[in-house]
CSV table of C-alpha atoms in Angstrom, one decimal:
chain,number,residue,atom,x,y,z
O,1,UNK,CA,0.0,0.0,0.0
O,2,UNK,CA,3.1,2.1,0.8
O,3,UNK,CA,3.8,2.2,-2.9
O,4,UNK,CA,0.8,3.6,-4.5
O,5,UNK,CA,0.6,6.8,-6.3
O,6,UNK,CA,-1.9,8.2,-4.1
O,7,UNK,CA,-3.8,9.0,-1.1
O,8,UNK,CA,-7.0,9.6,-2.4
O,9,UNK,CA,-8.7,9.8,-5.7
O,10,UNK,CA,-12.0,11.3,-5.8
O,11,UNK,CA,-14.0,9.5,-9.0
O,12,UNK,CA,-17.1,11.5,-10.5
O,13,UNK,CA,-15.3,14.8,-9.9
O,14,UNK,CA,-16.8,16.5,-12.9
O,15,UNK,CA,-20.0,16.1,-11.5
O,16,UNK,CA,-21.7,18.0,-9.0
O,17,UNK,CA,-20.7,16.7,-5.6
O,18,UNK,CA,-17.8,15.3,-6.7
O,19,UNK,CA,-16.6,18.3,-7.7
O,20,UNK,CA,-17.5,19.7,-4.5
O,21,UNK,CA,-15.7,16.9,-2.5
O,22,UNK,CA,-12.0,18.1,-5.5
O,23,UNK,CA,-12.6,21.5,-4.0
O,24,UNK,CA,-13.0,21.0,-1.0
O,25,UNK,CA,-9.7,18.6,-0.8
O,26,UNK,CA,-8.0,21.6,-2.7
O,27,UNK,CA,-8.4,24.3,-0.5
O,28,UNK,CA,-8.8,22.8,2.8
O,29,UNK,CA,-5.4,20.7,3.1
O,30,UNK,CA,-3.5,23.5,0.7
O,31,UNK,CA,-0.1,23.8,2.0
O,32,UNK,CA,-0.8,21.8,5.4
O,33,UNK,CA,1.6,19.3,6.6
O,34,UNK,CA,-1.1,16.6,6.2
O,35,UNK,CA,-2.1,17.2,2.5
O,36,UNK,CA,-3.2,14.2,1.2
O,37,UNK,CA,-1.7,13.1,-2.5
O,38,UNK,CA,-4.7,13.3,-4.3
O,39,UNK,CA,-6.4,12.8,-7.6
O,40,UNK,CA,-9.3,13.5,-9.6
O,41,UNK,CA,-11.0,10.5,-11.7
O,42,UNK,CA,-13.7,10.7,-14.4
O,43,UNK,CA,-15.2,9.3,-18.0
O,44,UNK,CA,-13.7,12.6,-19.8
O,45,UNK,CA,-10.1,13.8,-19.7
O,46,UNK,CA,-11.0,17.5,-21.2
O,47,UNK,CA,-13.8,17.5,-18.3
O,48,UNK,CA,-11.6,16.7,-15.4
O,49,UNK,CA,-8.9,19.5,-16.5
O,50,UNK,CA,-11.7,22.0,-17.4
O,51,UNK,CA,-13.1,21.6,-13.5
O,52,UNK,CA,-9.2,21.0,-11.9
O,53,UNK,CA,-8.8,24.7,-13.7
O,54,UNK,CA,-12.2,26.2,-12.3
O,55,UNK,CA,-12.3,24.6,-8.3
O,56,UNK,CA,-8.7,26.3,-8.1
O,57,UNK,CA,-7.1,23.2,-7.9
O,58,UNK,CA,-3.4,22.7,-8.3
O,59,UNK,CA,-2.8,22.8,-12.1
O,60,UNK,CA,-0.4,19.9,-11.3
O,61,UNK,CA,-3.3,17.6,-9.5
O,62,UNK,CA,-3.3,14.3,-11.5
O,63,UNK,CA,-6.1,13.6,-13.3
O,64,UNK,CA,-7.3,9.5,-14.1
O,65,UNK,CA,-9.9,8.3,-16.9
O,66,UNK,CA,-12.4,5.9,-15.5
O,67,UNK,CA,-14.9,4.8,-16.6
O,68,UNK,CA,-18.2,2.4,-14.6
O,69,UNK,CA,-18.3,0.8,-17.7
O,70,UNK,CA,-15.0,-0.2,-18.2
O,71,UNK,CA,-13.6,-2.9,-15.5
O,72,UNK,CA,-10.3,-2.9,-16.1
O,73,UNK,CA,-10.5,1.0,-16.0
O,74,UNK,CA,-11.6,0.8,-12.3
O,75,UNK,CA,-9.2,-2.5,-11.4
O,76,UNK,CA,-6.4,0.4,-12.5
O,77,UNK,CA,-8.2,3.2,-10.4
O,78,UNK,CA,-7.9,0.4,-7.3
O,79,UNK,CA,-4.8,-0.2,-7.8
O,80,UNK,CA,-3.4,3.3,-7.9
O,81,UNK,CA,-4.2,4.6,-4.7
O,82,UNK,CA,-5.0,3.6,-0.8
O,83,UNK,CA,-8.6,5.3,-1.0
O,84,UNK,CA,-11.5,5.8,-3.1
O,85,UNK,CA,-14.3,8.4,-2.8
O,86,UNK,CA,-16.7,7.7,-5.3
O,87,UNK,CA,-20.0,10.2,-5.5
O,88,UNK,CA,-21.4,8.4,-9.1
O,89,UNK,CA,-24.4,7.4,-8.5
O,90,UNK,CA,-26.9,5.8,-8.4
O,91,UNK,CA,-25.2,3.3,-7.1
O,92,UNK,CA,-27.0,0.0,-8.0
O,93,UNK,CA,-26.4,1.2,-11.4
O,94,UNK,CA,-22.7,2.5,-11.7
O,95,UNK,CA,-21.3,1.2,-8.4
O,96,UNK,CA,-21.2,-2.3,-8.1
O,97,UNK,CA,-17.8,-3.1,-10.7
O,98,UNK,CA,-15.4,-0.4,-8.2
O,99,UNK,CA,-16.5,-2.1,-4.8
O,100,UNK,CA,-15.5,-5.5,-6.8
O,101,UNK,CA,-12.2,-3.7,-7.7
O,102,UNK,CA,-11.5,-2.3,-4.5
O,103,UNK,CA,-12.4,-5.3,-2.9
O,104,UNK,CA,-9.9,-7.2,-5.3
O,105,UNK,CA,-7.1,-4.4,-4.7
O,106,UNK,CA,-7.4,-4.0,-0.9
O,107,UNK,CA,-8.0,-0.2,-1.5
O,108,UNK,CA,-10.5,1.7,1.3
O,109,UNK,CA,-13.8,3.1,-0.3
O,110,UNK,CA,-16.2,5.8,0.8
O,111,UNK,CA,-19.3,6.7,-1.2
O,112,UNK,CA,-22.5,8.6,-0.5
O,113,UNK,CA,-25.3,6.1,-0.9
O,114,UNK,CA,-28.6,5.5,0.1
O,115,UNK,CA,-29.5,2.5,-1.6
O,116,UNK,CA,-30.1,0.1,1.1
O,117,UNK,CA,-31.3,-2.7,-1.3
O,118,UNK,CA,-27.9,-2.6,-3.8
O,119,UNK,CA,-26.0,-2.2,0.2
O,120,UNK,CA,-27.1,-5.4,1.3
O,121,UNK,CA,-25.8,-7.3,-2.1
O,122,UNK,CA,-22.6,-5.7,-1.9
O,123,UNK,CA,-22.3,-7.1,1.9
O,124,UNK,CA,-23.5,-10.3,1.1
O,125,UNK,CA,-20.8,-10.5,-2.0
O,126,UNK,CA,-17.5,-9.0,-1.0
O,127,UNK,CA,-18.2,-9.3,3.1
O,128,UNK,CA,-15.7,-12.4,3.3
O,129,UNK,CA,-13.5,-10.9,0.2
O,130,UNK,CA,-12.6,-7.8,1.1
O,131,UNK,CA,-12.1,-8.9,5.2
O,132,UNK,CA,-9.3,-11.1,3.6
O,133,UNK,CA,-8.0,-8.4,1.3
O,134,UNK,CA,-8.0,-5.4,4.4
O,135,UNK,CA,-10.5,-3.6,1.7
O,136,UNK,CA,-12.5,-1.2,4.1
O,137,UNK,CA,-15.6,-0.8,1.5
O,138,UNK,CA,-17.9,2.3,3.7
O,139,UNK,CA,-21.6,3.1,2.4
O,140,UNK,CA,-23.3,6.2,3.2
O,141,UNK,CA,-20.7,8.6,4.3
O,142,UNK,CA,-23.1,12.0,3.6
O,143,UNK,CA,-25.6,13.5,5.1
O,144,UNK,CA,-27.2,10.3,4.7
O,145,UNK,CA,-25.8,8.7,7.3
O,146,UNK,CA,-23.3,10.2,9.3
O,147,UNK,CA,-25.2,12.6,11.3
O,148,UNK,CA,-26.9,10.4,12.3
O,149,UNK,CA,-25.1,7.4,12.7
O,150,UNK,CA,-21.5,9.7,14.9
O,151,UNK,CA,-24.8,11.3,16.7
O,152,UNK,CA,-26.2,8.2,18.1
O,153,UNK,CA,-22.3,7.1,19.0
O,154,UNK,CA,-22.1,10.2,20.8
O,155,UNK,CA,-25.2,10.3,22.5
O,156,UNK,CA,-23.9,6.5,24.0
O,157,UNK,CA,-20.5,7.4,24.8
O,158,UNK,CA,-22.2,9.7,26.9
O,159,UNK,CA,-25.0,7.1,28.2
O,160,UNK,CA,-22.6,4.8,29.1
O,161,UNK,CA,-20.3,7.3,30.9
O,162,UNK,CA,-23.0,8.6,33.0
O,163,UNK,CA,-25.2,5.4,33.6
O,164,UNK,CA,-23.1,2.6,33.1
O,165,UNK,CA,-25.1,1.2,30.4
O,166,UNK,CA,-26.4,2.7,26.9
O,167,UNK,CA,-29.6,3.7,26.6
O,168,UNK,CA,-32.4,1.1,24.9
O,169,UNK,CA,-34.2,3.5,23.3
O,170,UNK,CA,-33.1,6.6,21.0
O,171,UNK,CA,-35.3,8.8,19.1
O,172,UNK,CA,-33.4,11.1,16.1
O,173,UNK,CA,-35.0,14.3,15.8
O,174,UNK,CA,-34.1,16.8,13.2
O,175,UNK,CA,-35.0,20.3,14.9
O,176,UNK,CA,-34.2,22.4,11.8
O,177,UNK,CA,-33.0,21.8,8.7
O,178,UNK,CA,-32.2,24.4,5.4
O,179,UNK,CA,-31.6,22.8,2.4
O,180,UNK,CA,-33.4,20.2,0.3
O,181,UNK,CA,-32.1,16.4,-1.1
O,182,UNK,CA,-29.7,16.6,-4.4
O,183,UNK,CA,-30.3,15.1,-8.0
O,184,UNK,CA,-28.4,11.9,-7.0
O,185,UNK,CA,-30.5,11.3,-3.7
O,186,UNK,CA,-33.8,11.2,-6.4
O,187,UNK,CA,-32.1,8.9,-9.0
O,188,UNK,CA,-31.5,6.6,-6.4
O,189,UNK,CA,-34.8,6.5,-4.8
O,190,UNK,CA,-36.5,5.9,-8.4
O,191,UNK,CA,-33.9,3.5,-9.2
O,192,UNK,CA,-35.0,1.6,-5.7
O,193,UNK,CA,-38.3,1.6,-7.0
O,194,UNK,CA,-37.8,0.3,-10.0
O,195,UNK,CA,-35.8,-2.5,-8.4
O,196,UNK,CA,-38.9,-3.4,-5.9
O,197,UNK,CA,-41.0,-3.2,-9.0
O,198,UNK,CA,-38.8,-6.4,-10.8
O,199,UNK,CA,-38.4,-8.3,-7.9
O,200,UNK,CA,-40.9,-7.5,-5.3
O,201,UNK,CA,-39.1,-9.3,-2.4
O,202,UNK,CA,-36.9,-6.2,-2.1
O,203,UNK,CA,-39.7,-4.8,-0.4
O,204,UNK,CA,-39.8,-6.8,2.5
O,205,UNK,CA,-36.1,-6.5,2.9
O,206,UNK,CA,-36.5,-2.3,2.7
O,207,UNK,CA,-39.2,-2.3,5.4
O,208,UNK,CA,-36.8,-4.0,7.8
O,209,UNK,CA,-34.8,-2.1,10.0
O,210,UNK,CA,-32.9,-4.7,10.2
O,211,UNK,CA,-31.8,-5.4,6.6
O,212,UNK,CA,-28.2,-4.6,6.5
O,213,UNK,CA,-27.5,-7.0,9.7
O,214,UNK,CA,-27.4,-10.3,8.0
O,215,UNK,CA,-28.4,-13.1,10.4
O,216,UNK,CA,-30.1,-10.9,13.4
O,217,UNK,CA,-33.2,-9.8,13.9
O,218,UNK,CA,-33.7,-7.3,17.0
O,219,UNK,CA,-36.7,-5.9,18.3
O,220,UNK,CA,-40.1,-4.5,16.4
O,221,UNK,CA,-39.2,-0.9,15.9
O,222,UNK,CA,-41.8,2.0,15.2
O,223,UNK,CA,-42.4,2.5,11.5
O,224,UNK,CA,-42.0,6.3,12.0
O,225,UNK,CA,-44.6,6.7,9.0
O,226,UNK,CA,-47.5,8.1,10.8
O,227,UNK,CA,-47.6,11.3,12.4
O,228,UNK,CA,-47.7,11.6,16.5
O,229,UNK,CA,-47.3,14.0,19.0
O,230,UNK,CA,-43.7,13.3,20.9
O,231,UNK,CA,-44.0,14.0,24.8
O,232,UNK,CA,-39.7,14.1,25.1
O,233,UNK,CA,-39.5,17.3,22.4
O,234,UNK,CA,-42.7,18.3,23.2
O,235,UNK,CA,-44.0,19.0,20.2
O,236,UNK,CA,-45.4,16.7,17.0
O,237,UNK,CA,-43.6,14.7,14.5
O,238,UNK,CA,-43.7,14.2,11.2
O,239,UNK,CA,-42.1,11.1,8.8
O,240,UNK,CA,-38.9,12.1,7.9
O,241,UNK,CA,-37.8,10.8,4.4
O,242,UNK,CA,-34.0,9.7,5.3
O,243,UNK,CA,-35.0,7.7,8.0
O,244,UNK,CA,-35.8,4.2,6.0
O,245,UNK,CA,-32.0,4.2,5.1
O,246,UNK,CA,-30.2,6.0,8.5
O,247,UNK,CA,-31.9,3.3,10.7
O,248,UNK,CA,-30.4,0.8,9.0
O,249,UNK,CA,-27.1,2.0,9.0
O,250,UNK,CA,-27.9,2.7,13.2
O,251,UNK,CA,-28.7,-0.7,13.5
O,252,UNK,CA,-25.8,-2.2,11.4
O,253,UNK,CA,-23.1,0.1,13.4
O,254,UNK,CA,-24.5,-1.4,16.6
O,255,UNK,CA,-24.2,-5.0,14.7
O,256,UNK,CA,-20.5,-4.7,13.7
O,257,UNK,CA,-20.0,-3.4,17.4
O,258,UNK,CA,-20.7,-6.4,18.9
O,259,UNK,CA,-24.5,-4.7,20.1
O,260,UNK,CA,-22.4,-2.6,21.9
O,261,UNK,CA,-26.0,-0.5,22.5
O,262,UNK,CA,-27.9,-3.3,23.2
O,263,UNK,CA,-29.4,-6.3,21.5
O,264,UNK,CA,-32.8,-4.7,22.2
O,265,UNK,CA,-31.6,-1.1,20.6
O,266,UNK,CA,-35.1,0.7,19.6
O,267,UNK,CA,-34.7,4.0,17.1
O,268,UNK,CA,-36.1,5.7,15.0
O,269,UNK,CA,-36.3,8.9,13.4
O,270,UNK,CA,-38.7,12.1,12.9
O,271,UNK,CA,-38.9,15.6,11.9
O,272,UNK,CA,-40.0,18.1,15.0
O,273,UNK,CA,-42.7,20.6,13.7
O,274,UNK,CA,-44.3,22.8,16.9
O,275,UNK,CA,-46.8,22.4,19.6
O,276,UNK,CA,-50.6,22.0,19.7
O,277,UNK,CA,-53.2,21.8,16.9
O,278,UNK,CA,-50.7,24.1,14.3
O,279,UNK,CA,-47.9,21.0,15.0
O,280,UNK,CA,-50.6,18.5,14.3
O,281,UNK,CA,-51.5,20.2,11.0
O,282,UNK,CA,-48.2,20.7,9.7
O,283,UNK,CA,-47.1,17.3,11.1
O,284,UNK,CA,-49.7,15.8,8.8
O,285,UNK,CA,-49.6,17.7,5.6
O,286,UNK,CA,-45.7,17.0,5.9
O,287,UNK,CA,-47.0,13.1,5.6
O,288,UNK,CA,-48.9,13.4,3.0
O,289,UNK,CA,-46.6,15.3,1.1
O,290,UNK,CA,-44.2,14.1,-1.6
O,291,UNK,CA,-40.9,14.8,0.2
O,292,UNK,CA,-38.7,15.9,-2.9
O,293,UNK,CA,-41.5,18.2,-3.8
O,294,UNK,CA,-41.6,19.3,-7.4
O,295,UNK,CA,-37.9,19.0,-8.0
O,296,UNK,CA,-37.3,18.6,-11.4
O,297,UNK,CA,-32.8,18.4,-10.0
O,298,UNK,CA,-31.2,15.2,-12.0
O,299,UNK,CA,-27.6,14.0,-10.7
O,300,UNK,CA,-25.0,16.5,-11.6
O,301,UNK,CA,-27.2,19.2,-10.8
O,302,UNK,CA,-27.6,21.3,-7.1
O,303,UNK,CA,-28.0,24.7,-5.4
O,304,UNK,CA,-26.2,28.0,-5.6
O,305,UNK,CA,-22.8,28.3,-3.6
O,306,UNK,CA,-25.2,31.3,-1.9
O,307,UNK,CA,-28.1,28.6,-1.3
O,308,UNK,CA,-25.0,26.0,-0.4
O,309,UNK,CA,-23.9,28.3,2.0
O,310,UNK,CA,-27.5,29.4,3.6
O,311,UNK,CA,-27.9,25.9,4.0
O,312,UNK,CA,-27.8,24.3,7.4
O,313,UNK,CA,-29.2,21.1,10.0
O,314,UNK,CA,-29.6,20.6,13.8
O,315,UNK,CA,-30.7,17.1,14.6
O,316,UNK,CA,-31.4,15.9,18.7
O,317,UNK,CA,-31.1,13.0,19.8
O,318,UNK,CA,-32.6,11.9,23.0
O,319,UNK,CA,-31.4,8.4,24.8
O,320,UNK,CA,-34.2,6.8,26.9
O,321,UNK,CA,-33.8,4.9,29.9
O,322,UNK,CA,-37.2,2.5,31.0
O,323,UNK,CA,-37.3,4.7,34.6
O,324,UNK,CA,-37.5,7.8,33.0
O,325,UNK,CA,-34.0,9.0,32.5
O,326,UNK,CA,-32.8,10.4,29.7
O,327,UNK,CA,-29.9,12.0,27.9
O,328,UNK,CA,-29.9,14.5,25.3
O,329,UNK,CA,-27.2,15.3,22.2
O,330,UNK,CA,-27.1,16.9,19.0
O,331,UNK,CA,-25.6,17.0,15.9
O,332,UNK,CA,-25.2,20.4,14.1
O,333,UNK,CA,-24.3,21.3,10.2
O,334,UNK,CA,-22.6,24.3,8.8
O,335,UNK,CA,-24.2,24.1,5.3
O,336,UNK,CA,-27.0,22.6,3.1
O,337,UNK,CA,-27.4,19.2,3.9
O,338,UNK,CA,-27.2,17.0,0.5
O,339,UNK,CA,-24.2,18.9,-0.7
O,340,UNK,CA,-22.3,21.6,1.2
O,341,UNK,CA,-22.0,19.3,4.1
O,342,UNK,CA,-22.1,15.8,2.4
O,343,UNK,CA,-18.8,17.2,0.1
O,344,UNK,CA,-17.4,17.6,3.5
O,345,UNK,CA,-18.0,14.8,5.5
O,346,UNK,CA,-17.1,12.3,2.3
O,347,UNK,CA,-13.8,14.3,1.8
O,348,UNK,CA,-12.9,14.0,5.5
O,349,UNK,CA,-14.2,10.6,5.9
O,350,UNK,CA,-11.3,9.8,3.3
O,351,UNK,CA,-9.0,11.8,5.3
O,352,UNK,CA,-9.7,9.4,8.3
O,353,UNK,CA,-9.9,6.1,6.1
O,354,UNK,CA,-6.4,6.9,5.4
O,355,UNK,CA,-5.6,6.9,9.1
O,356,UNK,CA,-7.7,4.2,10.1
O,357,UNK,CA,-5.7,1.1,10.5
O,358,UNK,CA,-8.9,-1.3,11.0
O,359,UNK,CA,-9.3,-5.0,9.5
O,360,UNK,CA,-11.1,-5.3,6.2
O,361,UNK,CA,-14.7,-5.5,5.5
O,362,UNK,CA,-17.8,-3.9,5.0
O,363,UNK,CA,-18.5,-0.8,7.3
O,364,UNK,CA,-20.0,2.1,8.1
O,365,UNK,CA,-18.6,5.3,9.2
O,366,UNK,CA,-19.8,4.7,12.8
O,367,UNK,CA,-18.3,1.5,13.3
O,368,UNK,CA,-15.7,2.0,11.4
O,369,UNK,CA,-14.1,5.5,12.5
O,370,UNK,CA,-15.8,6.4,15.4
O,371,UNK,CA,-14.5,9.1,17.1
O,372,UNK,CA,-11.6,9.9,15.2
O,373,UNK,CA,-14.0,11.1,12.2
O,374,UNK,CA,-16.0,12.9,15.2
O,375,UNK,CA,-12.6,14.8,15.8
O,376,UNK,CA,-11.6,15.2,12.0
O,377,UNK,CA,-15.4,16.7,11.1
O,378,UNK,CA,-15.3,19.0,14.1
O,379,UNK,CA,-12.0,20.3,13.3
O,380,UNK,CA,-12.4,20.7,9.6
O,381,UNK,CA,-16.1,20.5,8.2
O,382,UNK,CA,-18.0,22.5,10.4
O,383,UNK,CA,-20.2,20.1,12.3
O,384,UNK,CA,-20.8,20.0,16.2
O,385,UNK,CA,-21.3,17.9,18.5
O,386,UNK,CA,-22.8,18.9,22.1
O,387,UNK,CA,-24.4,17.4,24.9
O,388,UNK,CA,-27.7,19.1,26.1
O,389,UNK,CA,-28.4,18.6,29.3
């Protein structure tokens, strides 16, 4: 591994995240003592020196032709360079031939899905391969899931600390939130469907929160479909549409831990809207409403830097203990959730892959990295962390 050309390549940076996730690597580590040796990768050669030249990128970054539809292409991209961040997506569609390669090369990869179906294939086909090649294969390192899935570590860490046991039930809450889901988060949920559609089995395995723990089974947890007022925030809830796919990646952490939280770990997620008969309103025309709205956004496509930058998320997350105790955390974003932030926290999820000296296999963030990524997002990516009571 000591050999390889590079650090880091970032794959899809021509389009719109991935570009976000070059720029970000360009200007945040220029001319620090930990700069990674980094690369841009993508189908066109004339594209990736056109956006190296307009992020403000070192005219002397490397750029690598690679291509999802050209194996040997990606068995090359592997091979060159101890971590991959790939942000082409959907995943299902264009991801499944570099997991294969990176499993093959040993390399650690880092991507931004939300595809829970295509997940659970790539864990049931490259688990085994990639433990025995030290490949560290890591799904969902955006806003879907790490919020969510550092934010219920945290709130643990905590539990733990104060009452020698973590807490069996945790509710996410997401308090506030500016900024709506990218291009690539729709493809992928119409892709999903589509999939369900061919083979309708999928559906059963998407319902269950327990989908990406091969083998266990834990407890009924609520469906967090259905509207109801919430006596811990004190106001009413509303469905909250990242929640089928962070659960999952909640409940696998706790699975590759060892259940660290508890076999009987109950969670779930909802948005807070306010108090009395006005929350209960707006709490049901959120459900009943189509939770992408009218976006018309396909992948490659996203907000102003001004809208990126106006963009923010504060998500609470409250432990429950069955006498009544309880301990409160939160998780706040400097940015637009599905692009100014997610460039961030896939870029310094890299960062901390490169680091990360932990056996192969396929991980999350939370299992995975832990605290260290807590550290490296709250040093460089402008998320916080805080206890709340």
């Amino acid at each position: 591994m000591a050999s390889r050309d590079f650090d880091i390549v970032v794959y899809g940076a021509t389009g719109f995240t991935g570009r976000l996730v070059a720029e970000y690597l360009a200007h945040q580590y220029k001319g620090r003592k930990d700069a990674p040796k980094w690369a841009m990768a993508g189908r066109s050669l004339d594209k990736l020196a056109e956006v190296r030249g307009l992020i403000g990128a070192s005219p002397e970054t490397p750029l690598i032709v690679a291509d999802a539809s050209d194996p040997a292409s990606l068995d090359k991209l592997a091979q060159s360079t101890k971590v991959v961040l790939t942000t082409v997506g959907p995943y299902q569609l264009y991801g499944s031939e570099l997991v294969a390669a990176c499993v093959r090369a040993g390399t650690a990869y880092a991507d931004l899905c939300g595809e829970p179906g295509w997940m659970r294939e790539m864990i049931d086909q490259h688990e085994a391969a990639a433990k025995a090649s030290g490949a560290r294969i890591t799904f969902s390192c955006g806003f879907d899931s790490i919020p969510f899935d550092l934010g219920v570590s945290f709130l643990q860490a905590e539990a733990v600390k104060r009452h020698g046991k973590p807490a069996p039930r945790v509710k996410g809450r997401v308090r506030k939130m500016a900024g709506g889901a990218s291009g690539g988060t729709i493809a992928s949920l119409t892709e999903t469907l589509k999939a369900i559609a061919k083979k309708p089995s999928l559906a059963l395995l998407l319902k269950s929160s327990f989908a990406l723990t091969p083998g266990f089974e834990g407890p009924s947890q609520p469906t967090g479909l259905i509207p109801e007022y919430d006596a811990a925030t004190g106001t009413w809830t509303a469905p909250f549409v990242m929640a089928p796919i962070n659960t999952k990646n909640v409940h696998r952490t706790n699975f590759l831990l060892g259940h660290k939280w508890g076999a009987d770990l109950v969670y779930d997620e909802m948005v807070m809207t306010t108090i009395g008969d006005a929350g209960k309103a707006m709490a049901e025309a959120m459900a009943k409403a189509n939770p992408f709205g009218e976006s018309t956004l396909q992948p490659g496509e996203g907000p102003s830097k001004e809208e990126r930058e106006k963009g923010f998320y504060d998500i609470l997350f409250i432990g429950e203990y069955p006498d009544g105790t309880t301990v409160r955390a939160s998780v706040q974003g400097d940015r637009d959730p599905g692009y100014g932030s997610t460039s961030k926290m896939l870029a310094e999820t890299g960062m901390a892959l490169l680091e990360n000296k932990g056996a192969g296999g396929v991980w999350t963030p939370g299992a995975l990295l832990g605290d260290s990524l807590i550290a490296r997002l709250t040093a460089n990516a402008g998320l916080t962390f805080r206890l709340e009571d």
